[in-house]
Amino acid sequence: MLRINVRYVYLIVFIAVTIPMIFQPNLPTVTSPSVEMLYKEIESLPRGSRVILSLDYDPSTEPELQPMAEAILRHCFRRGIRVFGMTMNLQGQNLGTKVFSKVAKAFHIPDDGTMYVYAGFRVGPVLLQMGEDIIETFQTDFVQRDLRSLPMMQGVKNLRDFELCISLSGTSIGYSWINWPGTRYGKKIALGVTGVLVTNYIPFLQSGQLVGLLPGIKGAAEYEHLIGYEKGRGKQAMGSQSAAHLLIILLIIVGNVIYFMGRREERRQGQ
Amino acid sequence: MFRRQIPLALCFIMGVTMMIHFFIKHPFVQSDMLNEASNFATVIGLFAMFLGIYSLTRVHWMKIRHRRSDWFFSYLLFAALLNMAILGNLIGTGADTPFQWFYDAFMVPLQSTTFSLLSFYMASASYRAFRAKNFEATVLLIAAIIVMFGRVDVGPWLLPDTSVGNIPVPGVNELSNWLLFVPNNAASRGIFLGIGLGSIATAFKMILGIERTYLG
């Protein structure tokens, strides 16, 4: 029984993940303290503050992290907070421009560099250079406009001119944000990470080195819930995520029951 | 003679340069020296990129030349490499460009699909390999089930916080958070401290030229 053809397991997973996508079950969302912390941090910022949102992911983790980016951007724009977008992941820089355009369009914000700037990717030790001179580090935004000419960047010199840095990633780049902008330049750091990385970053949350942590797609769904955006991709994905988790728990239980039944049978035959 | 001394000297100079800016607040150290050192990193990074492209091209060219298994896919790699490089350099990489179209139509679905295959392998592995064979494995298994159940909406909905008489009984969400923030945190912190101390020791050994394996 344990040597079942794995293709049947794959088929069951496929069905379990697909059905909630179609029927969209509306389960209640319970928020976590680490997500509430980031929400409160952004709520506490005065109108016109500047925030760095670094979209440090590539297409492989986009389904888990882009909903976070969208929810955070929505929150910032609703509160009148200006956002400097960037990425530390070359393969992800074209994802950033899409999410900024989409959310700005929803809020009728023109792409004139007043409320947001998306600078894309730069090679080198960018986090270190940003601590000294952001304009010199990036020089232009993603569509090659001189950063000095954009209204949001007037009076900006370096990291000190930003209230909060948020990095969304599926890699260990979060440590660099904690080490450089966080420890070296004393900035407040919040992270959004894929589900598998959450446990790595929890110690930094408890030590106060992080002011918020969004854990995987659940974190995105919780943030959407907090800002009252119930139609987001995070919430939509929670049905499939719930079904997949339940199925894996069920498979573990079934696998163990069969395993112990087999062992009992072996013992009985041995006697 | 200098094949070893020069790299060792460079390693020492750059290692000390990157370290002292934490301790010396002089503007020269904090600004000019740090910027210059960062520029070195940028230039080295660019050289590494060219080296990577050269290495990739060489490996796949040899594959085609010797008709090794799946050699045909190497042609696809060259086509994709040249296509993206030409489009990006000639027309640009901004929104509404052919580069963006290829990125959205190929790169995004291919990478997302590859990553999402993990869920299928995990489901299969959970059925075949996750066994409560001894006490430690049983503890791990129970903890994993609680965390998996607590990290999705359906968990707190099915097993919410409740109380028996005056005694509060934590739900699966509360239990999951406790597991993540207490036992997991303690273990992670211990591991991080070990990694940190190990990294400092290794860095010092490299800066001082005691550890030389990176020289080849």
Short mmCIF file of C-alpha atoms in Angstrom, two decimals:
data_model
loop_
_atom_site.label_atom_id
_atom_site.label_comp_id
_atom_site.label_asym_id
_atom_site.label_seq_id
_atom_site.Cartn_x
_atom_site.Cartn_y
_atom_site.Cartn_z
CA MET A 1 0.00 0.00 0.00
CA LEU A 2 2.90 2.35 0.82
CA ARG A 3 4.35 1.63 -2.63
CA ILE A 4 1.40 3.33 -4.29
CA ASN A 5 2.12 4.95 -7.65
CA VAL A 6 3.09 8.54 -6.80
CA ARG A 7 1.11 9.78 -9.77
CA TYR A 8 -2.08 9.12 -7.79
CA VAL A 9 -0.74 11.32 -4.98
CA TYR A 10 0.09 14.04 -7.51
CA LEU A 11 -3.41 13.79 -8.94
CA ILE A 12 -5.00 14.15 -5.49
CA VAL A 13 -2.78 17.21 -4.79
CA PHE A 14 -3.79 18.72 -8.12
CA ILE A 15 -7.50 18.25 -7.35
CA ALA A 16 -7.12 19.53 -3.77
CA VAL A 17 -5.36 22.69 -4.95
CA THR A 18 -7.60 23.38 -7.94
CA ILE A 19 -11.08 23.03 -6.38
CA PRO A 20 -10.65 25.89 -3.85
CA MET A 21 -9.34 28.09 -6.68
CA ILE A 22 -12.66 27.62 -8.46
CA PHE A 23 -15.06 27.83 -5.50
CA GLN A 24 -13.10 30.38 -3.39
CA PRO A 25 -14.17 29.36 0.16
CA ASN A 26 -14.46 32.38 2.44
CA LEU A 27 -12.77 31.30 5.65
CA PRO A 28 -12.24 33.80 8.49
CA THR A 29 -8.71 35.25 8.69
CA VAL A 30 -6.94 35.29 12.06
CA THR A 31 -4.08 37.79 12.08
CA SER A 32 -0.65 37.13 13.61
CA PRO A 33 1.18 39.57 15.92
CA SER A 34 4.12 39.89 13.50
CA VAL A 35 1.79 41.05 10.68
CA GLU A 36 -0.08 43.43 12.98
CA MET A 37 3.26 44.97 13.98
CA LEU A 38 4.06 46.02 10.40
CA TYR A 39 0.50 47.28 9.89
CA LYS A 40 0.74 49.43 13.04
CA GLU A 41 4.20 50.66 12.04
CA ILE A 42 2.89 51.96 8.70
CA GLU A 43 -0.23 53.35 10.39
CA SER A 44 1.99 55.32 12.77
CA LEU A 45 3.94 57.04 9.96
CA PRO A 46 2.91 60.63 9.23
CA ARG A 47 1.51 61.51 5.82
CA GLY A 48 4.26 62.24 3.29
CA SER A 49 6.81 59.95 4.95
CA ARG A 50 9.14 57.97 2.73
CA VAL A 51 9.40 54.19 2.81
CA ILE A 52 11.68 51.81 0.88
CA LEU A 53 9.95 48.76 -0.55
CA SER A 54 12.51 46.32 -1.92
CA LEU A 55 10.98 43.59 -4.07
CA ASP A 56 13.85 41.12 -3.71
CA TYR A 57 12.14 38.16 -5.34
CA ASP A 58 12.12 36.54 -8.75
CA PRO A 59 9.33 34.82 -10.70
CA SER A 60 9.73 31.54 -8.76
CA THR A 61 8.46 33.10 -5.53
CA GLU A 62 6.30 35.79 -7.14
CA PRO A 63 2.97 34.06 -6.34
CA GLU A 64 3.82 34.11 -2.63
CA LEU A 65 5.44 37.53 -2.37
CA GLN A 66 3.80 39.78 -4.95
CA PRO A 67 0.45 39.79 -3.02
CA MET A 68 2.39 41.16 -0.03
CA ALA A 69 3.90 43.90 -2.20
CA GLU A 70 0.47 44.81 -3.50
CA ALA A 71 -1.11 44.93 -0.03
CA ILE A 72 1.73 47.04 1.45
CA LEU A 73 1.64 49.44 -1.50
CA ARG A 74 -2.11 49.81 -1.14
CA HIS A 75 -1.69 50.60 2.54
CA CYS A 76 1.06 53.15 1.87
CA PHE A 77 -0.80 54.93 -0.92
CA ARG A 78 -4.00 55.03 1.13
CA ARG A 79 -2.08 56.66 3.99
CA GLY A 80 -0.30 59.13 1.67
CA ILE A 81 3.11 57.55 2.26
CA ARG A 82 5.67 57.87 -0.53
CA VAL A 83 7.37 54.67 -1.66
CA PHE A 84 10.82 54.15 -3.15
CA GLY A 85 10.77 50.80 -4.95
CA MET A 86 13.86 48.79 -5.77
CA THR A 87 15.08 45.21 -6.00
CA MET A 88 18.18 43.29 -5.01
CA ASN A 89 17.29 40.51 -7.43
CA LEU A 90 18.10 41.13 -11.11
CA GLN A 91 15.64 38.51 -12.31
CA GLY A 92 12.81 40.21 -10.45
CA GLN A 93 13.19 43.81 -11.58
CA ASN A 94 10.51 43.55 -14.25
CA LEU A 95 8.01 42.25 -11.68
CA GLY A 96 8.37 45.40 -9.62
CA THR A 97 7.39 47.79 -12.35
CA LYS A 98 4.16 45.84 -12.89
CA VAL A 99 3.04 45.87 -9.27
CA PHE A 100 3.77 49.58 -8.85
CA SER A 101 1.84 50.45 -12.04
CA LYS A 102 -1.10 48.24 -11.05
CA VAL A 103 -1.57 49.66 -7.56
CA ALA A 104 -0.89 53.26 -8.63
CA LYS A 105 -3.55 52.89 -11.32
CA ALA A 106 -6.06 51.62 -8.74
CA PHE A 107 -5.43 54.74 -6.64
CA HIS A 108 -5.34 57.10 -9.67
CA ILE A 109 -1.76 58.07 -8.86
CA PRO A 110 0.18 59.35 -11.89
CA ASP A 111 3.65 58.00 -12.62
CA ASP A 112 5.30 61.38 -12.18
CA GLY A 113 7.64 60.53 -9.30
CA THR A 114 5.55 62.32 -6.68
CA MET A 115 4.17 59.39 -4.72
CA TYR A 116 6.43 56.59 -5.88
CA VAL A 117 9.63 55.85 -7.71
CA TYR A 118 10.69 52.44 -8.94
CA ALA A 119 14.44 52.29 -9.41
CA GLY A 120 14.88 48.61 -10.25
CA PHE A 121 18.17 46.78 -9.82
CA ARG A 122 21.75 47.96 -9.48
CA VAL A 123 24.83 45.80 -9.34
CA GLY A 124 27.24 45.98 -6.40
CA PRO A 125 26.99 46.41 -2.63
CA VAL A 126 23.88 48.56 -3.03
CA LEU A 127 22.74 48.48 0.61
CA LEU A 128 26.08 49.82 1.74
CA GLN A 129 26.12 52.51 -0.95
CA MET A 130 22.54 53.54 -0.15
CA GLY A 131 23.65 54.34 3.38
CA GLU A 132 25.93 57.02 1.91
CA ASP A 133 24.13 58.30 -1.19
CA ILE A 134 20.98 56.84 -2.72
CA ILE A 135 20.87 59.21 -5.72
CA GLU A 136 24.47 58.39 -6.63
CA THR A 137 23.81 54.66 -6.22
CA PHE A 138 20.80 54.48 -8.55
CA GLN A 139 21.13 57.74 -10.54
CA THR A 140 18.02 56.95 -12.66
CA ASP A 141 14.74 55.13 -12.13
CA PHE A 142 13.63 52.04 -14.08
CA VAL A 143 12.57 54.10 -17.10
CA GLN A 144 15.82 56.10 -17.08
CA ARG A 145 14.50 59.32 -15.54
CA ASP A 146 17.10 61.21 -13.51
CA LEU A 147 16.26 60.66 -9.82
CA ARG A 148 17.24 64.28 -9.06
CA SER A 149 14.38 65.46 -11.27
CA LEU A 150 11.67 63.48 -9.46
CA PRO A 151 9.63 65.36 -6.81
CA MET A 152 9.70 62.52 -4.27
CA MET A 153 13.49 62.45 -4.26
CA GLN A 154 13.92 66.17 -3.55
CA GLY A 155 15.92 66.54 -0.35
CA VAL A 156 16.81 62.86 -0.24
CA LYS A 157 20.45 62.05 0.43
CA ASN A 158 20.64 58.56 1.89
CA LEU A 159 18.86 55.95 4.02
CA ARG A 160 18.41 58.44 6.84
CA ASP A 161 15.70 60.17 4.79
CA PHE A 162 13.49 57.08 4.88
CA GLU A 163 11.37 56.04 7.89
CA LEU A 164 11.15 52.34 7.16
CA CYS A 165 12.70 49.69 4.89
CA ILE A 166 10.65 46.66 3.83
CA SER A 167 12.20 43.77 1.93
CA LEU A 168 10.17 40.95 0.38
CA SER A 169 12.23 37.93 -0.54
CA GLY A 170 12.53 34.17 -0.77
CA THR A 171 16.28 34.21 -0.06
CA SER A 172 18.70 35.17 2.69
CA ILE A 173 18.87 38.79 1.48
CA GLY A 174 16.81 39.71 4.56
CA TYR A 175 19.94 39.22 6.68
CA SER A 176 21.72 41.87 4.61
CA TRP A 177 18.88 44.31 5.25
CA ILE A 178 19.14 43.60 8.98
CA ASN A 179 22.95 43.87 8.94
CA TRP A 180 23.41 47.02 6.84
CA PRO A 181 20.42 49.39 6.82
CA GLY A 182 19.25 47.95 10.16
CA THR A 183 22.38 47.61 12.29
CA ARG A 184 24.85 49.84 10.44
CA TYR A 185 22.48 52.74 9.68
CA GLY A 186 19.88 52.24 12.42
CA LYS A 187 16.85 51.99 10.13
CA LYS A 188 13.65 50.16 11.01
CA ILE A 189 13.42 46.96 8.97
CA ALA A 190 10.42 44.78 8.16
CA LEU A 191 10.47 41.64 6.06
CA GLY A 192 8.05 39.57 4.04
CA VAL A 193 9.38 36.10 3.35
CA THR A 194 8.29 32.79 1.84
CA GLY A 195 6.75 30.26 4.23
CA VAL A 196 9.87 28.09 4.43
CA LEU A 197 12.03 31.00 5.60
CA VAL A 198 9.83 32.25 8.42
CA THR A 199 11.53 30.28 11.18
CA ASN A 200 14.93 31.76 10.21
CA TYR A 201 13.76 35.32 10.81
CA ILE A 202 11.67 34.95 13.97
CA PRO A 203 14.69 35.46 16.30
CA PHE A 204 15.22 38.92 14.75
CA LEU A 205 11.60 39.79 15.41
CA GLN A 206 11.88 38.97 19.09
CA SER A 207 15.19 40.82 19.44
CA GLY A 208 13.57 43.99 18.03
CA GLN A 209 15.74 44.04 14.88
CA LEU A 210 12.58 43.63 12.82
CA VAL A 211 9.47 45.78 13.23
CA GLY A 212 7.29 43.30 11.34
CA LEU A 213 7.38 39.98 9.53
CA LEU A 214 4.93 38.72 6.92
CA PRO A 215 5.04 34.92 6.81
CA GLY A 216 4.36 33.55 3.32
CA ILE A 217 1.06 33.78 1.53
CA LYS A 218 -0.73 33.63 4.90
CA GLY A 219 1.05 36.86 5.82
CA ALA A 220 -0.20 38.46 2.59
CA ALA A 221 -3.77 37.31 3.31
CA GLU A 222 -3.57 38.66 6.86
CA TYR A 223 -2.25 42.02 5.67
CA GLU A 224 -5.01 42.25 3.06
CA HIS A 225 -7.50 41.54 5.85
CA LEU A 226 -6.01 44.28 8.06
CA ILE A 227 -6.27 46.91 5.30
CA GLY A 228 -9.78 45.72 4.39
CA TYR A 229 -8.79 44.46 0.93
CA GLU A 230 -10.57 41.10 0.83
CA LYS A 231 -10.23 40.55 -2.94
CA GLY A 232 -6.46 40.23 -2.91
CA ARG A 233 -4.42 37.35 -4.29
CA GLY A 234 -3.30 36.38 -0.78
CA LYS A 235 -6.83 35.71 0.39
CA GLN A 236 -7.65 33.92 -2.87
CA ALA A 237 -4.68 31.59 -2.39
CA MET A 238 -5.59 30.66 1.18
CA GLY A 239 -8.25 28.16 0.06
CA SER A 240 -5.72 26.17 -1.97
CA GLN A 241 -3.11 26.53 0.75
CA SER A 242 -5.57 25.24 3.37
CA ALA A 243 -6.52 22.28 1.19
CA ALA A 244 -2.87 21.42 0.46
CA HIS A 245 -1.94 21.56 4.17
CA LEU A 246 -4.93 19.44 5.17
CA LEU A 247 -4.09 16.92 2.47
CA ILE A 248 -0.45 16.66 3.57
CA ILE A 249 -1.56 16.15 7.21
CA LEU A 250 -3.97 13.47 6.05
CA LEU A 251 -1.26 11.77 3.96
CA ILE A 252 1.11 11.75 6.96
CA ILE A 253 -1.56 10.15 9.15
CA VAL A 254 -2.56 7.58 6.52
CA GLY A 255 1.10 6.78 5.77
CA ASN A 256 1.80 6.20 9.48
CA VAL A 257 -1.30 4.07 10.04
CA ILE A 258 -0.32 1.81 7.11
CA TYR A 259 3.27 1.69 8.34
CA PHE A 260 2.29 0.60 11.89
CA MET A 261 -0.25 -1.91 10.61
CA GLY A 262 2.47 -3.41 8.44
CA ARG A 263 4.88 -3.60 11.38
CA ARG A 264 2.27 -5.30 13.58
CA GLU A 265 1.65 -7.80 10.81
CA GLU A 266 5.38 -8.49 10.49
CA ARG A 267 5.66 -9.08 14.27
CA ARG A 268 2.70 -11.43 14.26
CA GLN A 269 4.22 -13.45 11.41
CA GLY A 270 7.56 -13.52 13.27
CA GLN A 271 5.92 -15.06 16.36
CA MET B 1 56.75 33.89 -6.03
CA PHE B 2 53.95 36.46 -5.91
CA ARG B 3 51.20 34.02 -6.92
CA ARG B 4 50.34 33.56 -3.25
CA GLN B 5 51.63 36.75 -1.63
CA ILE B 6 49.62 39.18 -3.79
CA PRO B 7 46.21 37.51 -3.26
CA LEU B 8 46.96 37.20 0.46
CA ALA B 9 47.91 40.88 0.66
CA LEU B 10 44.77 41.90 -1.28
CA CYS B 11 42.61 39.78 1.02
CA PHE B 12 44.22 41.37 4.09
CA ILE B 13 43.86 44.95 2.81
CA MET B 14 40.22 44.54 1.68
CA GLY B 15 39.25 42.58 4.80
CA VAL B 16 40.67 45.23 7.12
CA THR B 17 39.16 48.05 5.01
CA MET B 18 35.67 46.58 5.24
CA MET B 19 36.07 45.95 8.96
CA ILE B 20 37.48 49.23 10.24
CA HIS B 21 34.62 51.42 9.03
CA PHE B 22 32.57 49.91 11.85
CA PHE B 23 35.02 51.30 14.39
CA ILE B 24 36.42 54.54 12.93
CA LYS B 25 33.93 57.37 12.47
CA HIS B 26 36.26 59.67 10.50
CA PRO B 27 34.49 61.07 7.37
CA PHE B 28 37.24 59.73 5.09
CA VAL B 29 36.71 56.18 6.36
CA GLN B 30 32.92 56.53 6.42
CA SER B 31 32.57 58.00 2.96
CA ASP B 32 35.52 58.04 0.49
CA MET B 33 37.18 54.82 1.57
CA LEU B 34 33.90 52.93 1.89
CA ASN B 35 32.70 54.12 -1.53
CA GLU B 36 35.98 53.15 -3.14
CA ALA B 37 35.84 49.69 -1.56
CA SER B 38 32.22 49.30 -2.73
CA ASN B 39 33.27 50.24 -6.27
CA PHE B 40 35.79 47.42 -6.20
CA ALA B 41 32.98 45.01 -5.32
CA THR B 42 30.88 46.30 -8.25
CA VAL B 43 33.74 45.88 -10.73
CA ILE B 44 34.56 42.39 -9.45
CA GLY B 45 30.84 41.50 -9.68
CA LEU B 46 30.79 42.55 -13.35
CA PHE B 47 33.88 40.49 -14.14
CA ALA B 48 32.22 37.54 -12.41
CA MET B 49 29.17 38.00 -14.66
CA PHE B 50 31.30 37.87 -17.82
CA LEU B 51 33.11 34.84 -16.45
CA GLY B 52 29.74 33.19 -15.79
CA ILE B 53 28.53 33.85 -19.35
CA TYR B 54 31.82 32.55 -20.78
CA SER B 55 31.65 29.41 -18.64
CA LEU B 56 27.99 28.75 -19.51
CA THR B 57 28.66 29.25 -23.23
CA ARG B 58 31.71 26.94 -23.15
CA VAL B 59 29.88 24.14 -21.30
CA HIS B 60 26.92 24.19 -23.68
CA TRP B 61 29.06 24.59 -26.79
CA MET B 62 31.02 21.46 -25.79
CA LYS B 63 27.72 19.67 -25.18
CA ILE B 64 26.56 20.45 -28.71
CA ARG B 65 29.93 19.61 -30.24
CA HIS B 66 30.14 16.19 -28.61
CA ARG B 67 26.41 15.49 -29.02
CA ARG B 68 25.97 14.73 -25.31
CA SER B 69 22.52 13.85 -23.94
CA ASP B 70 19.87 16.56 -24.45
CA TRP B 71 22.34 18.58 -26.56
CA PHE B 72 19.46 20.10 -28.48
CA PHE B 73 18.37 22.08 -25.41
CA SER B 74 21.72 23.88 -25.45
CA TYR B 75 20.65 25.51 -28.73
CA LEU B 76 17.54 26.73 -26.91
CA LEU B 77 19.73 28.19 -24.18
CA PHE B 78 21.83 30.10 -26.74
CA ALA B 79 18.70 31.32 -28.51
CA ALA B 80 17.20 32.57 -25.22
CA LEU B 81 20.48 34.15 -24.09
CA LEU B 82 21.01 36.02 -27.35
CA ASN B 83 17.35 36.97 -27.70
CA MET B 84 17.12 38.59 -24.26
CA ALA B 85 20.55 40.26 -24.55
CA ILE B 86 19.77 41.74 -27.97
CA LEU B 87 16.24 42.86 -27.09
CA GLY B 88 17.29 44.32 -23.75
CA ASN B 89 20.26 46.21 -25.17
CA LEU B 90 18.70 47.45 -28.39
CA ILE B 91 15.08 48.22 -27.44
CA GLY B 92 15.26 48.43 -23.64
CA THR B 93 13.84 46.55 -20.67
CA GLY B 94 10.99 48.83 -19.61
CA ALA B 95 7.25 48.15 -19.60
CA ASP B 96 5.60 47.47 -23.00
CA THR B 97 8.85 46.29 -24.59
CA PRO B 98 9.45 42.91 -26.32
CA PHE B 99 11.88 42.14 -23.47
CA GLN B 100 9.02 42.50 -20.96
CA TRP B 101 6.77 40.33 -23.14
CA PHE B 102 9.30 37.49 -23.24
CA TYR B 103 9.82 37.89 -19.50
CA ASP B 104 6.08 37.68 -18.75
CA ALA B 105 5.38 34.91 -21.27
CA PHE B 106 8.36 32.61 -20.53
CA MET B 107 10.36 33.49 -17.46
CA VAL B 108 7.49 34.06 -15.00
CA PRO B 109 5.42 30.92 -15.79
CA LEU B 110 8.49 28.68 -16.12
CA GLN B 111 10.02 29.67 -12.80
CA SER B 112 6.67 29.69 -10.96
CA THR B 113 5.84 26.23 -12.31
CA THR B 114 9.20 24.79 -11.30
CA PHE B 115 8.84 26.14 -7.76
CA SER B 116 5.22 25.00 -7.41
CA LEU B 117 6.23 21.42 -8.26
CA LEU B 118 7.61 21.31 -4.72
CA SER B 119 4.11 20.87 -3.29
CA PHE B 120 3.68 17.63 -5.27
CA TYR B 121 7.00 16.23 -4.06
CA MET B 122 6.25 17.27 -0.49
CA ALA B 123 2.87 15.55 -0.55
CA SER B 124 4.43 12.37 -1.92
CA ALA B 125 7.29 12.48 0.61
CA SER B 126 4.92 13.11 3.53
CA TYR B 127 3.02 9.94 2.63
CA ARG B 128 6.06 7.72 2.12
CA ALA B 129 8.76 8.99 4.46
CA PHE B 130 7.41 10.97 7.44
CA ARG B 131 7.24 8.21 10.10
CA ALA B 132 6.80 8.22 13.88
CA LYS B 133 9.58 5.63 14.24
CA ASN B 134 10.88 6.86 17.62
CA PHE B 135 10.19 9.50 20.27
CA GLU B 136 12.11 12.33 18.52
CA ALA B 137 10.45 11.63 15.17
CA THR B 138 7.03 11.58 16.86
CA VAL B 139 7.64 14.97 18.52
CA LEU B 140 8.76 16.40 15.17
CA LEU B 141 5.74 14.96 13.42
CA ILE B 142 3.24 16.33 15.95
CA ALA B 143 4.91 19.76 15.87
CA ALA B 144 4.84 19.78 12.06
CA ILE B 145 1.15 18.90 11.99
CA ILE B 146 0.27 21.64 14.50
CA VAL B 147 2.30 24.28 12.60
CA MET B 148 0.89 23.22 9.22
CA PHE B 149 -2.62 23.34 10.62
CA GLY B 150 -2.07 26.66 12.35
CA ARG B 151 -0.57 28.44 9.33
CA VAL B 152 -3.71 28.26 7.19
CA ASP B 153 -7.16 29.80 7.62
CA VAL B 154 -8.89 26.45 8.03
CA GLY B 155 -6.90 25.57 11.19
CA PRO B 156 -8.10 28.33 13.55
CA TRP B 157 -11.56 27.98 12.04
CA LEU B 158 -11.80 24.27 12.93
CA LEU B 159 -9.86 24.44 16.21
CA PRO B 160 -10.23 27.95 17.69
CA ASP B 161 -9.18 29.08 21.18
CA THR B 162 -11.74 27.85 23.69
CA SER B 163 -12.13 27.16 27.41
CA VAL B 164 -13.20 24.30 29.63
CA GLY B 165 -14.95 25.93 32.55
CA ASN B 166 -12.56 28.69 33.63
CA ILE B 167 -9.52 27.06 32.06
CA PRO B 168 -8.54 28.53 28.68
CA VAL B 169 -7.61 25.94 26.05
CA PRO B 170 -5.37 27.30 23.28
CA GLY B 171 -6.47 26.74 19.71
CA VAL B 172 -4.25 25.50 16.92
CA ASN B 173 -3.21 29.04 15.94
CA GLU B 174 -2.03 29.80 19.47
CA LEU B 175 -0.20 26.47 19.70
CA SER B 176 1.43 27.01 16.32
CA ASN B 177 2.64 30.49 17.34
CA TRP B 178 4.00 29.08 20.62
CA LEU B 179 5.96 26.40 18.75
CA LEU B 180 7.40 28.97 16.35
CA PHE B 181 8.21 31.65 18.93
CA VAL B 182 9.49 29.52 21.82
CA PRO B 183 11.14 26.13 21.03
CA ASN B 184 11.94 26.99 17.40
CA ASN B 185 13.27 30.39 18.38
CA ALA B 186 15.54 28.95 21.05
CA ALA B 187 17.02 26.44 18.61
CA SER B 188 17.37 29.01 15.80
CA ARG B 189 19.10 31.49 18.09
CA GLY B 190 21.60 28.85 19.20
CA ILE B 191 22.33 27.95 15.59
CA PHE B 192 22.71 31.61 14.59
CA LEU B 193 25.14 32.28 17.44
CA GLY B 194 27.17 29.26 16.37
CA ILE B 195 27.17 30.41 12.73
CA GLY B 196 28.12 33.95 13.75
CA LEU B 197 31.05 32.86 15.90
CA GLY B 198 32.19 30.41 13.21
CA SER B 199 32.00 33.11 10.53
CA ILE B 200 34.06 35.55 12.60
CA ALA B 201 36.71 32.91 13.23
CA THR B 202 36.86 31.93 9.53
CA ALA B 203 36.96 35.58 8.41
CA PHE B 204 39.89 36.30 10.76
CA LYS B 205 41.73 33.20 9.53
CA MET B 206 41.29 34.33 5.92
CA ILE B 207 42.26 37.96 6.57
CA LEU B 208 45.38 36.87 8.45
CA GLY B 209 46.32 34.33 5.78
CA ILE B 210 45.94 31.27 8.00
CA GLU B 211 43.09 29.85 5.92
CA ARG B 212 44.32 29.63 2.31
CA THR B 213 42.13 27.02 0.66
CA TYR B 214 40.38 29.74 -1.41
CA LEU B 215 43.67 30.22 -3.28
CA GLY B 216 43.25 26.80 -4.83
#
